[in-house]
Coordinates of C-alpha atoms in Angstrom, one line a residue:
X1 CA -87.4 13.5 -15.6
X2 CA -85.9 16.5 -17.4
X3 CA -82.4 17.6 -16.7
X4 CA -82.3 20.7 -14.6
X5 CA -80.9 23.8 -16.2
X6 CA -79.3 26.7 -14.4
X7 CA -78.8 30.2 -15.6
X8 CA -76.0 32.5 -14.2
X9 CA -75.8 36.2 -14.5
X10 CA -72.3 37.6 -14.7
X11 CA -71.6 41.3 -14.5
X12 CA -68.4 42.3 -16.2
X13 CA -67.1 45.6 -14.9
X14 CA -66.1 47.9 -17.7
X15 CA -62.6 49.4 -17.7
X16 CA -61.3 46.7 -15.2
X17 CA -59.0 43.8 -15.6
X18 CA -58.4 41.0 -13.2
X19 CA -54.7 40.1 -13.0
X20 CA -54.0 36.4 -13.4
X21 CA -51.2 34.4 -11.8
X22 CA -47.8 35.7 -12.9
X23 CA -49.3 38.8 -14.5
X24 CA -48.0 42.2 -13.6
X25 CA -48.9 45.8 -14.5
X26 CA -45.9 45.8 -16.9
X27 CA -47.1 42.6 -18.6
X28 CA -50.6 43.9 -18.8
X29 CA -49.4 47.2 -20.4
X30 CA -47.5 45.1 -23.0
X31 CA -50.5 43.0 -23.7
X32 CA -52.7 46.1 -24.2
X33 CA -49.9 47.9 -26.1
X34 CA -50.1 50.9 -23.7
X35 CA -47.5 52.8 -21.7
X36 CA -47.1 51.3 -18.2
X37 CA -47.6 54.8 -16.8
X38 CA -51.2 54.8 -18.1
X39 CA -51.9 51.9 -15.8
X40 CA -50.1 53.5 -12.9
X41 CA -52.0 56.8 -13.3
X42 CA -55.3 54.8 -13.4
X43 CA -54.5 53.0 -10.2
X44 CA -53.2 55.6 -7.7
X45 CA -54.1 53.6 -4.6
X46 CA -51.8 50.6 -5.4
X47 CA -49.3 50.5 -2.6
X48 CA -46.8 48.4 -4.5
X49 CA -47.4 48.6 -8.3
X50 CA -44.5 46.2 -8.8
X51 CA -46.2 43.5 -6.7
X52 CA -49.9 43.5 -7.4
X53 CA -51.4 40.2 -6.3
X54 CA -53.1 37.8 -8.7
X55 CA -56.8 38.3 -8.7
X56 CA -56.5 42.1 -8.1
X57 CA -58.9 44.2 -10.2
X58 CA -56.8 46.8 -12.1
X59 CA -58.4 49.9 -13.5
X60 CA -57.6 50.5 -17.2
X61 CA -58.8 54.2 -17.0
X62 CA -61.8 56.3 -16.0
X63 CA -65.2 55.8 -17.6
X64 CA -66.6 58.5 -19.8
X65 CA -70.4 58.9 -20.3
X66 CA -71.1 59.2 -24.0
X67 CA -73.2 62.3 -24.9
X68 CA -75.4 62.8 -27.9
X69 CA -73.3 63.6 -31.0
X70 CA -70.1 62.2 -29.6
X71 CA -67.9 60.8 -32.3
X72 CA -65.0 58.4 -31.9
X73 CA -62.4 60.5 -33.6
X74 CA -63.4 63.6 -31.6
X75 CA -63.2 61.8 -28.3
X76 CA -59.8 60.4 -29.2
X77 CA -58.6 63.9 -29.9
X78 CA -60.2 65.3 -26.8
X79 CA -58.6 62.6 -24.5
X80 CA -55.3 62.6 -26.5
X81 CA -55.4 58.9 -27.3
X82 CA -55.5 57.0 -30.6
X83 CA -59.0 56.0 -31.9
X84 CA -57.7 52.4 -32.2
X85 CA -56.8 52.3 -28.5
X86 CA -60.3 53.5 -27.6
X87 CA -61.8 50.7 -29.7
X88 CA -59.4 48.1 -28.2
X89 CA -60.4 49.1 -24.6
X90 CA -64.1 49.2 -25.5
X91 CA -64.8 46.0 -27.6
X92 CA -68.5 46.5 -27.1
X93 CA -68.4 49.8 -29.0
X94 CA -69.0 49.6 -32.7
X95 CA -68.3 52.9 -34.4
X96 CA -69.3 52.1 -38.0
X97 CA -69.8 55.7 -39.0
X98 CA -67.9 57.1 -36.0
X99 CA -71.0 58.1 -34.1
X100 CA -71.3 56.6 -30.6
X101 CA -74.5 55.6 -28.8
X102 CA -75.4 58.3 -26.2
X103 CA -75.8 57.1 -22.7
X104 CA -73.1 54.4 -23.0
X105 CA -69.8 54.4 -21.2
X106 CA -66.3 54.3 -22.7
X107 CA -63.1 53.4 -21.0
X108 CA -60.6 56.2 -21.6
X109 CA -56.9 55.6 -20.8
X110 CA -54.7 58.3 -19.3
X111 CA -52.6 60.1 -22.0
X112 CA -48.9 59.9 -21.4
X113 CA -45.6 60.0 -23.2
X114 CA -47.1 60.3 -26.7
X115 CA -48.6 63.7 -25.9
X116 CA -46.8 66.8 -27.1
X117 CA -47.8 70.2 -25.7
X118 CA -46.8 73.6 -27.1
X119 CA -46.6 76.2 -24.3
X120 CA -48.1 73.8 -21.8
X121 CA -51.7 74.1 -23.1
X122 CA -52.0 73.2 -26.8
X123 CA -51.7 69.4 -26.7
X124 CA -51.9 66.7 -29.4
X125 CA -50.7 63.2 -30.1

């Protein structure tokens, strides 16, 4: 007799994080080195952001569909976030020369606090 083998297929949702026991939005923000407001803005339906239960799926931001010709630095500037943060939130993305694979998806955090705007429209990090 041969030992039986079993295969499992696991689907990991991009741009989601499952809070573990004792974790909070604040501790997750510290772990990701992001402003807690970024997580609050990405989870507007949380009734009590200060008491999210363990096992809850938290959004890290919206998903962006990568277009032909998109480059990491240009997307970071467009969404007002640091390129390093985009790579941290998208470990599956390898931007060797900065060009991203069209058709893929990238998690993009909400820009807060570090953004400075002149006259309300000309914004940059």
